[in-house]
Amino acid sequence: MMSDIASQFKALQDAAPRMRQTTAKERADRLRSIWNALLERKDDIFKSGQEERRTNDVDVAAELVMIKGELDFTIKNLAKWMRPVRVKNSLATMGKRCEINYQSKGVVLNISAYNAPTAECIVPMIPAIAAGNTIAVKPSELAPVSAQIMQEVINKALPADEAQVMQGGVEVSQELLKLPFNHIYYTGGMTVGKIVMKAAADHFASITLEMGGKSPVIIDETANLENAATKLAWGRVMNAGQVCIAPEYIVIHESVKDKFLALIKEKIEALYNSDGSGLQNSSYVPRIINERHYDRIKGLMDDAVAKGAEVVFGGGGDKADRYIEPTILTNMSEDMDIMNEEVFGPVLSVVSYSNRSEVLDIIAKRPTPLAFYVYSTNKNNIDYFLQNSTSGSAVVNNNCIQSGTNPNLPFGGVGTSGMGRIGGYEGFKHMSNARSVVHQPLDKFRDFLVQLPPYSKRYSDLIMKGLK
């Protein structure tokens, strides 16, 4: 198995120079081939979602639509992105032609996650191929049915020396990280993110890390509470909370807390139990990926309750069904594990504040978030919260709409929530080496060599004048 990984990598490495020379049309054709192969397996992809997370087909279809949007945007713009970018001259480069050439990095590794297994495998492939790289994809072993489909899709769409899928568990990831990839894209938690970063350093590989974290929601006293409750009920229960940009906890003004809690309970029922058959029977409430993660999430809930948290809604679960009941907790304290660890499940913690400066203190106690949400109708408050915070992305009066919806928006984390960007042109640039190129004309008028010794008085005076 491990020798296979080495030989597969060698094939990708050998093909990288050829891929660097491909035209925009050739790269676009490869991207179209990926979409066609995905579309042929659409029904199988739906079934894998049902089997692994009990997802609704419409939600999986939305994942495919997101992929198509990124593919279409990249194909449309690829020829323009690949052209040399002319830049202005400085005094030192007068008479020369200065430009940036975007050159492929070589071989890219994508270590993907289980929560959106098709998108996690395919979306990072789009800029990697667009930039002229070869790529190895390591699907999550926690979604094995999806992983097998992805292997078959990619094998059909692309030559084996341009794209390889390497299935397996931790041991496969460890073996891959020993190899001299030129760029590594990782989606997952911070603990493994540190391992990836250290492995990349051994080979001076560039990296993209997308690591989620605890994304806060601020609800001030001017917010439209019904609107906020509706959107947050969806944002937290969607995919059973297994979404990297899902709202993790709410910091709400004390004057509107009780009204909001009453509303979000109503909205969860309205969205996910409209027929009265029970949340567990809803086709819109997916399951946790496996029993280990079920136990982890339930353990966070139980720890919070044991330390004084109040269950406003939900709180239950069914291990045999991998079902965590959508849950709202309040009366939170800093010693609760759930306030310091990413839940990645349908559990929302609520804390209150009286002065907006308190909000910043609460958020500062946690790692820098991937997403940041503000519900308010007060521009001064909105500006205050945005200007005094840091996050990979931010949304005002909505949540979970900033990723995969607009390829003009770069997506990624900052600090503990990640680094690097994906999406449209930013993804293409991140998977490329921005190579500065200066063209020196050889005619006498422009090929002057006054900067060479012995220095003339005119040149010396010019340089010294630049210090003033």
Tab-separated table of C-alpha atoms in Angstrom:
chain	number	residue	atom	x	y	z
A	1	MET	CA	0.000	0.000	0.000
A	2	MET	CA	2.684	2.497	1.024
A	3	SER	CA	4.842	1.626	-1.982
A	4	ASP	CA	1.778	2.303	-4.160
A	5	ILE	CA	1.497	5.776	-2.641
A	6	ALA	CA	5.132	6.516	-3.459
A	7	SER	CA	4.759	5.318	-7.053
A	8	GLN	CA	1.509	7.245	-7.515
A	9	PHE	CA	3.196	10.379	-6.244
A	10	LYS	CA	6.144	9.815	-8.601
A	11	ALA	CA	3.744	9.599	-11.554
A	12	LEU	CA	2.158	12.914	-10.539
A	13	GLN	CA	5.567	14.485	-10.054
A	14	ASP	CA	6.770	13.312	-13.467
A	15	ALA	CA	3.651	14.678	-15.170
A	16	ALA	CA	3.785	18.079	-13.441
A	17	PRO	CA	6.100	19.727	-16.037
A	18	ARG	CA	3.743	18.619	-18.811
A	19	MET	CA	0.702	19.961	-16.966
A	20	ARG	CA	2.479	23.304	-16.533
A	21	GLN	CA	2.574	23.652	-20.317
A	22	THR	CA	-1.128	23.005	-20.876
A	23	THR	CA	-3.283	25.734	-22.408
A	24	ALA	CA	-6.352	27.342	-20.878
A	25	LYS	CA	-8.529	25.260	-23.195
A	26	GLU	CA	-6.835	22.022	-22.165
A	27	ARG	CA	-7.277	22.825	-18.481
A	28	ALA	CA	-10.893	23.871	-19.033
A	29	ASP	CA	-11.550	20.574	-20.822
A	30	ARG	CA	-10.266	18.709	-17.766
A	31	LEU	CA	-12.608	20.695	-15.518
A	32	ARG	CA	-15.569	19.952	-17.785
A	33	SER	CA	-14.633	16.282	-17.673
A	34	ILE	CA	-14.841	16.347	-13.862
A	35	TRP	CA	-18.336	17.849	-13.980
A	36	ASN	CA	-19.545	15.336	-16.564
A	37	ALA	CA	-18.221	12.443	-14.473
A	38	LEU	CA	-19.914	13.879	-11.353
A	39	LEU	CA	-23.217	14.295	-13.154
A	40	GLU	CA	-23.156	10.676	-14.326
A	41	ARG	CA	-22.913	9.579	-10.687
A	42	LYS	CA	-25.466	12.051	-9.314
A	43	ASP	CA	-27.838	9.360	-8.048
A	44	ASP	CA	-25.002	7.467	-6.385
A	45	ILE	CA	-23.861	10.685	-4.709
A	46	PHE	CA	-27.391	11.215	-3.377
A	47	LYS	CA	-27.434	7.666	-2.017
A	48	SER	CA	-24.052	8.062	-0.349
A	49	GLY	CA	-25.306	11.140	1.472
A	50	GLN	CA	-28.352	9.246	2.665
A	51	GLU	CA	-26.250	6.327	3.853
A	52	GLU	CA	-23.504	8.283	5.603
A	53	ARG	CA	-25.347	11.299	7.041
A	54	ARG	CA	-28.987	10.719	6.060
A	55	THR	CA	-29.015	13.924	4.060
A	56	ASN	CA	-31.871	15.244	1.966
A	57	ASP	CA	-31.273	14.929	-1.789
A	58	VAL	CA	-31.961	18.642	-2.273
A	59	ASP	CA	-29.146	19.524	0.127
A	60	VAL	CA	-26.719	17.265	-1.733
A	61	ALA	CA	-27.915	18.724	-5.038
A	62	ALA	CA	-27.127	22.184	-3.637
A	63	GLU	CA	-23.599	20.949	-2.926
A	64	LEU	CA	-23.274	19.897	-6.576
A	65	VAL	CA	-24.691	23.221	-7.766
A	66	MET	CA	-22.042	24.988	-5.688
A	67	ILE	CA	-19.349	22.913	-7.410
A	68	LYS	CA	-20.798	23.708	-10.826
A	69	GLY	CA	-20.820	27.419	-10.056
A	70	GLU	CA	-17.128	27.320	-9.188
A	71	LEU	CA	-16.323	25.230	-12.264
A	72	ASP	CA	-18.270	27.479	-14.635
A	73	PHE	CA	-16.703	30.643	-13.221
A	74	THR	CA	-13.198	29.195	-13.485
A	75	ILE	CA	-13.691	27.929	-17.040
A	76	LYS	CA	-15.077	31.302	-18.120
A	77	ASN	CA	-12.174	33.287	-16.694
A	78	LEU	CA	-9.252	30.890	-16.943
A	79	ALA	CA	-7.705	32.225	-20.147
A	80	LYS	CA	-7.661	35.735	-18.664
A	81	TRP	CA	-6.148	34.536	-15.379
A	82	MET	CA	-3.335	32.714	-17.178
A	83	ARG	CA	-2.196	35.751	-19.144
A	84	PRO	CA	0.814	37.702	-17.886
A	85	VAL	CA	-0.306	40.644	-15.754
A	86	ARG	CA	1.413	43.888	-16.717
A	87	VAL	CA	2.348	46.118	-13.782
A	88	LYS	CA	3.470	49.743	-13.635
A	89	ASN	CA	7.124	50.647	-13.734
A	90	SER	CA	9.039	52.218	-10.907
A	91	LEU	CA	11.864	54.707	-11.379
A	92	ALA	CA	14.331	51.798	-11.260
A	93	THR	CA	12.531	49.840	-13.985
A	94	MET	CA	11.784	52.690	-16.394
A	95	GLY	CA	12.048	51.545	-19.994
A	96	LYS	CA	11.487	47.881	-19.070
A	97	ARG	CA	8.377	45.679	-19.245
A	98	CYS	CA	7.343	44.343	-15.832
A	99	GLU	CA	4.774	41.596	-15.420
A	100	ILE	CA	3.582	38.773	-13.201
A	101	ASN	CA	3.349	35.280	-14.661
A	102	TYR	CA	1.231	32.764	-12.754
A	103	GLN	CA	3.081	29.474	-12.902
A	104	SER	CA	1.949	26.109	-11.534
A	105	LYS	CA	3.471	24.993	-8.243
A	106	GLY	CA	3.809	21.321	-9.208
A	107	VAL	CA	2.012	18.599	-7.224
A	108	VAL	CA	-0.856	19.475	-4.877
A	109	LEU	CA	-2.218	17.335	-2.026
A	110	ASN	CA	-5.833	17.739	-0.900
A	111	ILE	CA	-6.662	16.117	2.469
A	112	SER	CA	-10.419	16.486	2.642
A	113	ALA	CA	-13.136	16.218	5.290
A	114	TYR	CA	-16.316	14.176	5.667
A	115	ASN	CA	-18.999	16.801	6.207
A	116	ALA	CA	-19.426	17.674	2.513
A	117	PRO	CA	-17.393	14.866	0.978
A	118	THR	CA	-18.038	15.625	-2.692
A	119	ALA	CA	-17.315	19.346	-2.431
A	120	GLU	CA	-14.357	18.805	-0.100
A	121	CYS	CA	-12.720	16.565	-2.699
A	122	ILE	CA	-13.623	18.497	-5.845
A	123	VAL	CA	-13.608	22.208	-4.950
A	124	PRO	CA	-9.846	22.386	-4.148
A	125	MET	CA	-9.162	20.409	-7.344
A	126	ILE	CA	-10.656	23.207	-9.448
A	127	PRO	CA	-7.996	25.887	-8.766
A	128	ALA	CA	-5.266	23.254	-8.596
A	129	ILE	CA	-6.000	22.051	-12.130
A	130	ALA	CA	-6.774	25.564	-13.367
A	131	ALA	CA	-3.304	26.620	-12.226
A	132	GLY	CA	-1.717	23.688	-14.085
A	133	ASN	CA	-0.863	21.372	-11.203
A	134	THR	CA	-1.226	17.648	-10.787
A	135	ILE	CA	-3.109	16.576	-7.666
A	136	ALA	CA	-3.497	13.800	-5.103
A	137	VAL	CA	-6.791	13.619	-3.215
A	138	LYS	CA	-7.130	11.936	0.176
A	139	PRO	CA	-10.874	11.586	0.909
A	140	SER	CA	-12.048	11.215	4.483
A	141	GLU	CA	-12.205	7.609	5.647
A	142	LEU	CA	-15.218	8.611	7.773
A	143	ALA	CA	-17.294	8.835	4.583
A	144	PRO	CA	-16.139	5.655	2.807
A	145	VAL	CA	-19.019	5.360	0.344
A	146	SER	CA	-18.428	8.897	-0.860
A	147	ALA	CA	-14.681	8.273	-0.973
A	148	GLN	CA	-15.139	5.322	-3.320
A	149	ILE	CA	-17.431	7.323	-5.599
A	150	MET	CA	-14.931	10.170	-5.688
A	151	GLN	CA	-12.171	7.762	-6.639
A	152	GLU	CA	-14.259	6.380	-9.500
A	153	VAL	CA	-15.330	9.863	-10.659
A	154	ILE	CA	-11.789	11.251	-10.679
A	155	ASN	CA	-10.339	8.127	-12.273
A	156	LYS	CA	-12.843	8.468	-15.110
A	157	ALA	CA	-12.410	12.205	-15.533
A	158	LEU	CA	-8.631	12.572	-15.520
A	159	PRO	CA	-5.494	10.619	-16.478
A	160	ALA	CA	-3.867	8.701	-13.627
A	161	ASP	CA	-0.663	10.725	-13.837
A	162	GLU	CA	-2.592	13.997	-13.425
A	163	ALA	CA	-4.929	13.112	-10.554
A	164	GLN	CA	-4.842	10.299	-8.020
A	165	VAL	CA	-7.244	9.383	-5.209
A	166	MET	CA	-5.582	7.688	-2.251
A	167	GLN	CA	-8.044	6.133	0.169
A	168	GLY	CA	-7.341	5.022	3.713
A	169	GLY	CA	-7.075	6.183	7.282
A	170	VAL	CA	-4.557	8.088	9.322
A	171	GLU	CA	-1.702	5.887	8.143
A	172	VAL	CA	-2.274	6.986	4.531
A	173	SER	CA	-2.311	10.661	5.511
A	174	GLN	CA	0.907	10.175	7.467
A	175	GLU	CA	2.592	8.541	4.497
A	176	LEU	CA	1.411	11.274	2.130
A	177	LEU	CA	2.742	13.989	4.418
A	178	LYS	CA	6.225	12.485	4.164
A	179	LEU	CA	6.277	13.192	0.432
A	180	PRO	CA	7.565	16.442	-1.136
A	181	PHE	CA	4.289	17.929	-2.315
A	182	ASN	CA	4.539	21.529	-3.500
A	183	HIS	CA	1.248	22.643	-1.967
A	184	ILE	CA	-1.013	21.052	0.643
A	185	TYR	CA	-4.700	21.851	1.086
A	186	TYR	CA	-6.160	20.582	4.364
A	187	THR	CA	-9.692	20.779	5.746
A	188	GLY	CA	-10.266	19.711	9.343
A	189	GLY	CA	-9.407	20.511	12.931
A	190	MET	CA	-6.552	22.463	14.480
A	191	THR	CA	-4.777	19.463	15.992
A	192	VAL	CA	-4.202	17.800	12.617
A	193	GLY	CA	-3.711	21.226	11.035
A	194	LYS	CA	-0.567	21.675	13.137
A	195	ILE	CA	0.707	18.287	11.966
A	196	VAL	CA	0.090	19.251	8.333
A	197	MET	CA	1.864	22.558	8.805
A	198	LYS	CA	4.919	20.911	10.346
A	199	ALA	CA	5.050	18.302	7.573
A	200	ALA	CA	4.809	21.019	4.927
A	201	ALA	CA	7.772	22.793	6.506
A	202	ASP	CA	9.966	19.731	5.920
A	203	HIS	CA	9.575	20.242	2.166
A	204	PHE	CA	9.000	24.012	2.132
A	205	ALA	CA	5.534	23.367	0.724
A	206	SER	CA	2.973	26.152	0.717
A	207	ILE	CA	-0.300	25.358	2.478
A	208	THR	CA	-3.972	26.169	2.658
A	209	LEU	CA	-5.542	25.308	6.003
A	210	GLU	CA	-9.304	25.542	6.557
A	211	MET	CA	-9.975	24.619	10.167
A	212	GLY	CA	-13.317	26.005	11.315
A	213	GLY	CA	-13.338	26.828	15.008
A	214	LYS	CA	-15.917	28.545	17.187
A	215	SER	CA	-17.740	31.066	15.019
A	216	PRO	CA	-19.652	33.649	17.101
A	217	VAL	CA	-23.003	35.300	16.487
A	218	ILE	CA	-23.725	38.746	17.911
A	219	ILE	CA	-27.354	39.798	18.327
A	220	ASP	CA	-27.765	43.354	19.555
A	221	GLU	CA	-30.829	45.094	20.991
A	222	THR	CA	-31.838	46.464	17.562
A	223	ALA	CA	-31.836	43.147	15.681
A	224	ASN	CA	-34.858	41.793	13.851
A	225	LEU	CA	-35.278	38.853	16.208
A	226	GLU	CA	-37.691	36.815	14.147
A	227	ASN	CA	-35.423	37.085	11.126
A	228	ALA	CA	-32.365	36.163	13.201
A	229	ALA	CA	-34.095	33.216	14.883
A	230	THR	CA	-35.197	31.773	11.538
A	231	LYS	CA	-31.765	32.011	9.957
A	232	LEU	CA	-29.921	30.722	13.011
A	233	ALA	CA	-32.254	27.757	13.409
A	234	TRP	CA	-31.367	26.810	9.836
A	235	GLY	CA	-27.666	27.657	10.144
A	236	ARG	CA	-27.158	25.456	13.198
A	237	VAL	CA	-29.301	22.449	12.283
A	238	MET	CA	-28.204	22.331	8.629
A	239	ASN	CA	-26.143	19.165	8.028
A	240	ALA	CA	-26.612	18.412	11.755
A	241	GLY	CA	-24.238	21.280	12.526
A	242	GLN	CA	-21.396	19.588	10.664
A	243	VAL	CA	-20.489	22.770	8.793
A	244	CYS	CA	-17.202	24.615	9.211
A	245	ILE	CA	-18.874	28.048	9.127
A	246	ALA	CA	-21.881	27.105	11.268
A	247	PRO	CA	-22.717	29.489	14.135
A	248	GLU	CA	-21.229	27.992	17.306
A	249	TYR	CA	-22.447	30.332	20.033
A	250	ILE	CA	-24.590	33.446	20.372
A	251	VAL	CA	-23.707	36.570	22.326
A	252	ILE	CA	-27.019	38.420	22.711
A	253	HIS	CA	-28.046	41.656	24.399
A	254	GLU	CA	-29.717	40.836	27.692
A	255	SER	CA	-32.807	42.930	26.867
A	256	VAL	CA	-33.822	40.655	23.951
A	257	LYS	CA	-32.488	37.274	25.100
A	258	ASP	CA	-35.752	35.802	26.403
A	259	LYS	CA	-37.735	36.861	23.345
A	260	PHE	CA	-35.090	35.422	21.023
A	261	LEU	CA	-34.987	32.082	22.858
A	262	ALA	CA	-38.747	31.740	22.538
A	263	LEU	CA	-38.548	32.540	18.828
A	264	ILE	CA	-35.713	30.168	17.947
A	265	LYS	CA	-37.563	27.284	19.591
A	266	GLU	CA	-40.566	28.079	17.400
A	267	LYS	CA	-38.415	28.332	14.278
A	268	ILE	CA	-36.687	24.988	14.822
A	269	GLU	CA	-40.093	23.336	15.062
A	270	ALA	CA	-41.429	25.239	12.040
A	271	LEU	CA	-38.459	24.383	9.823
A	272	TYR	CA	-37.775	20.815	10.902
A	273	ASN	CA	-41.029	19.495	12.362
A	274	SER	CA	-43.653	21.165	10.197
A	275	ASP	CA	-45.643	17.936	9.809
A	276	GLY	CA	-45.583	17.155	13.508
A	277	SER	CA	-43.903	13.769	13.087
A	278	GLY	CA	-40.975	14.724	15.335
A	279	LEU	CA	-37.526	16.135	14.680
A	280	GLN	CA	-35.914	12.711	14.641
A	281	ASN	CA	-38.214	11.668	11.788
A	282	SER	CA	-37.570	14.797	9.726
A	283	SER	CA	-35.915	14.280	6.354
A	284	TYR	CA	-34.187	17.631	6.881
A	285	VAL	CA	-32.275	16.686	10.049
A	286	PRO	CA	-29.157	14.676	9.073
A	287	ARG	CA	-27.176	12.357	11.314
A	288	ILE	CA	-23.776	12.658	12.951
A	289	ILE	CA	-21.132	10.936	10.853
A	290	ASN	CA	-20.300	8.168	13.360
A	291	GLU	CA	-20.732	7.021	16.958
A	292	ARG	CA	-17.397	8.471	18.074
A	293	HIS	CA	-18.484	11.957	17.093
A	294	TYR	CA	-21.934	11.325	18.567
A	295	ASP	CA	-20.299	10.509	21.911
A	296	ARG	CA	-18.073	13.584	21.665
A	297	ILE	CA	-20.979	15.967	21.027
A	298	LYS	CA	-23.220	14.366	23.638
A	299	GLY	CA	-20.334	14.531	26.104
A	300	LEU	CA	-20.002	18.291	25.521
A	301	MET	CA	-23.725	18.735	26.129
A	302	ASP	CA	-23.695	16.618	29.291
A	303	ASP	CA	-20.620	18.415	30.647
A	304	ALA	CA	-22.331	21.788	30.161
A	305	VAL	CA	-25.514	20.655	31.920
A	306	ALA	CA	-23.511	19.177	34.783
A	307	LYS	CA	-21.800	22.557	35.217
A	308	GLY	CA	-25.054	24.503	35.300
A	309	ALA	CA	-26.175	25.065	31.715
A	310	GLU	CA	-29.911	25.297	31.140
A	311	VAL	CA	-31.409	23.280	28.282
A	312	VAL	CA	-33.811	25.647	26.526
A	313	PHE	CA	-34.576	23.230	23.707
A	314	GLY	CA	-33.625	19.650	22.890
A	315	GLY	CA	-30.790	18.060	24.796
A	316	GLY	CA	-31.500	14.476	23.842
A	317	GLY	CA	-30.067	11.988	21.403
A	318	ASP	CA	-30.186	8.429	20.088
A	319	LYS	CA	-26.778	6.803	19.765
A	320	ALA	CA	-28.030	3.852	17.722
A	321	ASP	CA	-29.438	6.320	15.197
A	322	ARG	CA	-26.495	8.749	15.485
A	323	TYR	CA	-29.131	11.421	16.135
A	324	ILE	CA	-28.359	14.502	18.208
A	325	GLU	CA	-31.491	16.503	18.939
A	326	PRO	CA	-31.200	20.175	17.880
A	327	THR	CA	-30.283	21.820	21.157
A	328	ILE	CA	-30.208	25.336	22.630
A	329	LEU	CA	-28.251	25.901	25.850
A	330	THR	CA	-28.029	28.989	28.038
A	331	ASN	CA	-26.639	29.994	31.440
A	332	MET	CA	-23.195	29.207	30.063
A	333	SER	CA	-19.888	29.543	31.927
A	334	GLU	CA	-16.267	29.579	30.796
A	335	ASP	CA	-15.398	26.304	32.534
A	336	MET	CA	-17.730	24.361	30.227
A	337	ASP	CA	-15.916	22.398	27.529
A	338	ILE	CA	-18.558	23.345	24.971
A	339	MET	CA	-17.554	27.008	25.277
A	340	ASN	CA	-13.983	26.216	24.281
A	341	GLU	CA	-14.212	23.327	21.794
A	342	GLU	CA	-15.742	23.274	18.319
A	343	VAL	CA	-18.995	21.318	18.608
A	344	PHE	CA	-19.533	20.432	14.928
A	345	GLY	CA	-23.046	19.361	15.839
A	346	PRO	CA	-26.553	20.907	16.126
A	347	VAL	CA	-25.970	22.526	19.530
A	348	LEU	CA	-26.081	26.298	20.039
A	349	SER	CA	-24.873	27.984	23.234
A	350	VAL	CA	-26.290	31.374	24.227
A	351	VAL	CA	-24.655	33.970	26.498
A	352	SER	CA	-25.854	37.504	27.189
A	353	TYR	CA	-24.202	40.923	27.469
A	354	SER	CA	-25.205	44.380	28.634
A	355	ASN	CA	-22.429	46.525	27.145
A	356	ARG	CA	-21.035	45.952	23.676
A	357	SER	CA	-17.430	46.044	24.898
A	358	GLU	CA	-18.204	42.819	26.808
A	359	VAL	CA	-18.846	41.084	23.491
A	360	LEU	CA	-15.279	41.611	22.349
A	361	ASP	CA	-13.940	40.199	25.625
A	362	ILE	CA	-16.093	37.070	25.266
A	363	ILE	CA	-14.966	36.459	21.693
A	364	ALA	CA	-11.302	37.192	22.469
A	365	LYS	CA	-11.188	34.263	24.895
A	366	ARG	CA	-11.589	31.852	21.999
A	367	PRO	CA	-9.453	31.091	18.913
A	368	THR	CA	-9.812	33.409	15.908
A	369	PRO	CA	-12.981	32.238	14.133
A	370	LEU	CA	-13.509	31.171	10.551
A	371	ALA	CA	-16.823	33.045	10.420
A	372	PHE	CA	-18.311	35.981	12.304
A	373	TYR	CA	-21.999	36.906	12.303
A	374	VAL	CA	-23.718	40.117	13.376
A	375	TYR	CA	-27.480	40.632	13.609
A	376	SER	CA	-28.282	44.309	14.000
A	377	THR	CA	-30.068	47.241	12.369
A	378	ASN	CA	-27.735	49.776	13.963
A	379	LYS	CA	-24.933	50.782	11.580
A	380	ASN	CA	-22.799	52.109	14.406
A	381	ASN	CA	-22.964	48.763	16.230
A	382	ILE	CA	-22.322	46.799	13.049
A	383	ASP	CA	-19.239	48.878	12.252
A	384	TYR	CA	-18.020	48.614	15.845
A	385	PHE	CA	-18.204	44.814	15.899
A	386	LEU	CA	-16.643	44.395	12.454
A	387	GLN	CA	-13.832	46.887	13.019
A	388	ASN	CA	-12.895	45.457	16.403
A	389	SER	CA	-12.823	41.783	15.429
A	390	THR	CA	-10.902	39.405	13.182
A	391	SER	CA	-12.251	36.404	11.277
A	392	GLY	CA	-11.837	34.627	7.984
A	393	SER	CA	-15.233	35.900	6.823
A	394	ALA	CA	-18.140	37.895	8.194
A	395	VAL	CA	-21.859	38.230	7.447
A	396	VAL	CA	-24.320	40.852	8.616
A	397	ASN	CA	-27.934	39.755	9.207
A	398	ASN	CA	-27.474	36.248	7.865
A	399	ASN	CA	-25.219	33.225	8.321
A	400	CYS	CA	-23.598	30.443	6.283
A	401	ILE	CA	-24.048	32.269	2.971
A	402	GLN	CA	-20.462	33.390	2.361
A	403	SER	CA	-18.913	30.085	1.276
A	404	GLY	CA	-19.441	28.525	-2.129
A	405	THR	CA	-22.030	31.092	-3.160
A	406	ASN	CA	-19.973	33.754	-4.941
A	407	PRO	CA	-16.637	32.872	-6.590
A	408	ASN	CA	-15.698	36.548	-6.490
A	409	LEU	CA	-15.403	36.238	-2.699
A	410	PRO	CA	-12.235	34.559	-1.381
A	411	PHE	CA	-12.905	32.028	1.370
A	412	GLY	CA	-10.592	30.868	4.142
A	413	GLY	CA	-9.509	31.302	7.727
A	414	VAL	CA	-7.120	33.419	9.722
A	415	GLY	CA	-4.807	32.368	12.540
A	416	THR	CA	-6.242	29.362	14.343
A	417	SER	CA	-9.070	29.012	11.799
A	418	GLY	CA	-6.662	28.610	8.910
A	419	MET	CA	-4.677	30.394	6.236
A	420	GLY	CA	-4.795	30.827	2.505
A	421	ARG	CA	-7.828	31.366	0.304
A	422	ILE	CA	-9.939	29.448	-2.166
A	423	GLY	CA	-12.588	30.590	-4.593
A	424	GLY	CA	-12.323	32.009	-8.099
A	425	TYR	CA	-9.255	34.049	-8.922
A	426	GLU	CA	-7.952	33.958	-5.340
A	427	GLY	CA	-7.925	30.146	-5.438
A	428	PHE	CA	-6.119	30.168	-8.775
A	429	LYS	CA	-3.484	32.578	-7.438
A	430	HIS	CA	-3.057	30.583	-4.239
A	431	MET	CA	-2.349	27.416	-6.240
A	432	SER	CA	0.141	29.292	-8.433
A	433	ASN	CA	3.594	30.758	-8.079
A	434	ALA	CA	3.348	34.487	-8.813
A	435	ARG	CA	6.554	34.851	-10.782
A	436	SER	CA	7.874	38.375	-11.348
A	437	VAL	CA	9.345	38.826	-14.838
A	438	VAL	CA	11.193	41.919	-16.106
A	439	HIS	CA	11.909	42.257	-19.821
A	440	GLN	CA	14.886	44.500	-20.665
A	441	PRO	CA	14.903	45.932	-24.211
A	442	LEU	CA	18.366	46.019	-25.750
A	443	ASP	CA	18.112	49.251	-27.733
A	444	LYS	CA	20.570	51.966	-26.681
A	445	PHE	CA	17.871	54.319	-25.471
A	446	ARG	CA	16.517	51.945	-22.840
A	447	ASP	CA	19.420	49.606	-22.056
A	448	PHE	CA	21.422	52.132	-20.070
A	449	LEU	CA	23.791	50.824	-17.421
A	450	VAL	CA	24.325	53.874	-15.270
A	451	GLN	CA	23.900	51.814	-12.085
A	452	LEU	CA	27.169	49.962	-12.663
A	453	PRO	CA	30.466	51.150	-11.166
A	454	PRO	CA	32.367	53.318	-11.408
A	455	TYR	CA	29.362	55.457	-10.374
A	456	SER	CA	28.886	58.769	-12.106
A	457	LYS	CA	28.261	61.874	-10.016
A	458	ARG	CA	24.806	62.156	-11.577
A	459	TYR	CA	23.872	58.615	-10.529
A	460	SER	CA	25.355	59.031	-7.025
A	461	ASP	CA	23.448	62.281	-6.511
A	462	LEU	CA	20.235	60.639	-7.732
A	463	ILE	CA	20.556	57.736	-5.271
A	464	MET	CA	21.469	59.976	-2.338
A	465	LYS	CA	18.536	62.230	-3.141
A	466	GLY	CA	16.260	59.205	-2.762
A	467	LEU	CA	17.137	59.092	0.953
A	468	LYS	CA	15.619	62.497	1.596
